[in-house]
Tab-separated table of C-alpha atoms in Angstrom:
chain	number	residue	atom	x	y	z
A	310	MET	CA	24.893	-27.942	-50.546
A	311	ASP	CA	28.500	-26.834	-49.802
A	312	ILE	CA	31.165	-28.466	-51.949
A	313	LYS	CA	34.269	-28.755	-49.829
A	314	SER	CA	36.525	-30.557	-52.400
A	315	LEU	CA	36.468	-31.749	-55.953
A	316	THR	CA	38.279	-34.765	-57.341
A	317	ILE	CA	39.691	-34.199	-60.874
A	318	TYR	CA	41.655	-36.602	-62.793
A	319	CYS	CA	43.155	-35.407	-66.142
A	320	SER	CA	45.897	-35.883	-68.559
A	321	SER	CA	49.573	-36.419	-67.535
A	322	SER	CA	50.732	-35.688	-71.178
A	323	ASN	CA	52.595	-32.599	-71.872
A	324	ASN	CA	51.652	-32.886	-75.560
A	325	LEU	CA	48.445	-30.976	-75.354
A	326	ASP	CA	46.995	-27.737	-76.874
A	327	TYR	CA	47.599	-24.620	-74.872
A	328	GLU	CA	43.731	-24.184	-74.527
A	329	TYR	CA	43.591	-27.156	-72.151
A	330	TYR	CA	46.239	-25.515	-69.796
A	331	LYS	CA	44.242	-22.369	-69.966
A	332	SER	CA	40.985	-23.985	-69.050
A	333	THR	CA	42.767	-25.878	-66.217
A	334	ARG	CA	44.069	-22.653	-64.742
A	335	GLU	CA	40.573	-21.073	-65.065
A	336	ILE	CA	39.059	-24.073	-63.287
A	337	CYS	CA	41.680	-23.627	-60.455
A	338	GLU	CA	40.649	-19.959	-60.079
A	339	ILE	CA	36.919	-20.818	-59.798
A	340	LEU	CA	37.713	-23.441	-57.191
A	341	SER	CA	39.843	-21.014	-55.289
A	342	ASN	CA	37.148	-18.351	-55.280
A	343	TYR	CA	34.813	-20.778	-53.581
A	344	ASP	CA	37.483	-22.306	-51.255
A	345	ILE	CA	37.215	-25.811	-52.807
A	346	SER	CA	40.113	-28.092	-52.257
A	347	VAL	CA	41.428	-30.312	-55.004
A	348	VAL	CA	42.032	-34.117	-55.062
A	349	TYR	CA	43.889	-35.241	-58.112
A	350	GLY	CA	46.116	-37.966	-59.451
A	351	GLY	CA	49.232	-37.044	-57.749
A	352	GLY	CA	51.538	-36.155	-60.758
A	353	GLN	CA	53.384	-33.128	-61.658
A	354	VAL	CA	53.358	-33.367	-65.424
A	355	GLY	CA	50.638	-32.425	-68.040
A	356	LEU	CA	47.221	-31.046	-66.923
A	357	MET	CA	47.575	-32.864	-63.523
A	358	GLY	CA	50.697	-30.875	-62.838
A	359	GLU	CA	49.184	-27.665	-63.984
A	360	LEU	CA	46.104	-28.265	-61.854
A	361	ALA	CA	48.154	-28.955	-58.789
A	362	LYS	CA	50.785	-26.226	-59.093
A	363	THR	CA	48.113	-23.618	-59.922
A	364	SER	CA	45.927	-24.624	-57.216
A	365	ILE	CA	48.946	-24.445	-54.797
A	366	LYS	CA	49.843	-20.832	-55.942
A	367	LEU	CA	46.218	-19.860	-55.352
A	368	GLY	CA	46.215	-21.183	-51.945
A	369	ASN	CA	44.047	-24.183	-52.418
A	370	LYS	CA	44.566	-27.417	-50.322
A	371	VAL	CA	45.757	-30.111	-52.724
A	372	THR	CA	45.607	-33.883	-52.168
A	373	GLY	CA	47.225	-36.235	-54.503
A	374	ILE	CA	46.442	-39.951	-54.779
A	375	ILE	CA	48.859	-42.062	-56.678
A	376	PRO	CA	49.666	-45.706	-56.955
A	377	GLU	CA	53.172	-46.777	-56.051
A	378	PHE	CA	53.865	-48.027	-59.553
A	379	LEU	CA	53.289	-44.467	-60.935
A	380	MET	CA	55.510	-42.610	-58.524
A	381	ASN	CA	58.388	-42.308	-60.812
A	382	LYS	CA	56.653	-42.437	-64.188
A	383	GLU	CA	54.151	-39.687	-63.277
A	384	LYS	CA	56.765	-37.818	-61.299
A	385	ALA	CA	54.749	-37.401	-58.134
A	386	LEU	CA	54.460	-33.977	-56.732
A	387	ILE	CA	55.610	-34.138	-53.256
A	388	ASP	CA	55.837	-30.555	-52.049
A	389	ASN	CA	53.087	-28.468	-50.649
A	390	ILE	CA	50.375	-31.324	-51.037
A	391	ASP	CA	49.057	-34.057	-49.002
A	392	LEU	CA	50.232	-37.052	-50.986
A	393	LYS	CA	48.668	-40.410	-50.524
A	394	ILE	CA	50.520	-43.373	-51.984
A	395	VAL	CA	48.371	-46.386	-52.503
A	396	LYS	CA	49.140	-49.921	-53.554
A	397	ASN	CA	47.199	-50.001	-56.780
A	398	MET	CA	44.543	-48.192	-58.765
A	399	GLN	CA	41.677	-49.973	-57.031
């Protein structure tokens, strides 16, 4: 079975141990090696931001899905991704 994309939802907090950021970058490298695109929560802070920004640097396709009410709070990443803004979490 060929995996084309992987959905990953993770923390939007910046108050996490360095090891979580390191693991996130390692996951991005693995996904990049297998040409697997990333679907995530759309934010640019915390692990979500690390996931998206690292994936973009590695040339992965990134799709963000974020509810309207989180656009400002989560600081939606709008550059270099396919951002889908939805009405709610459902």
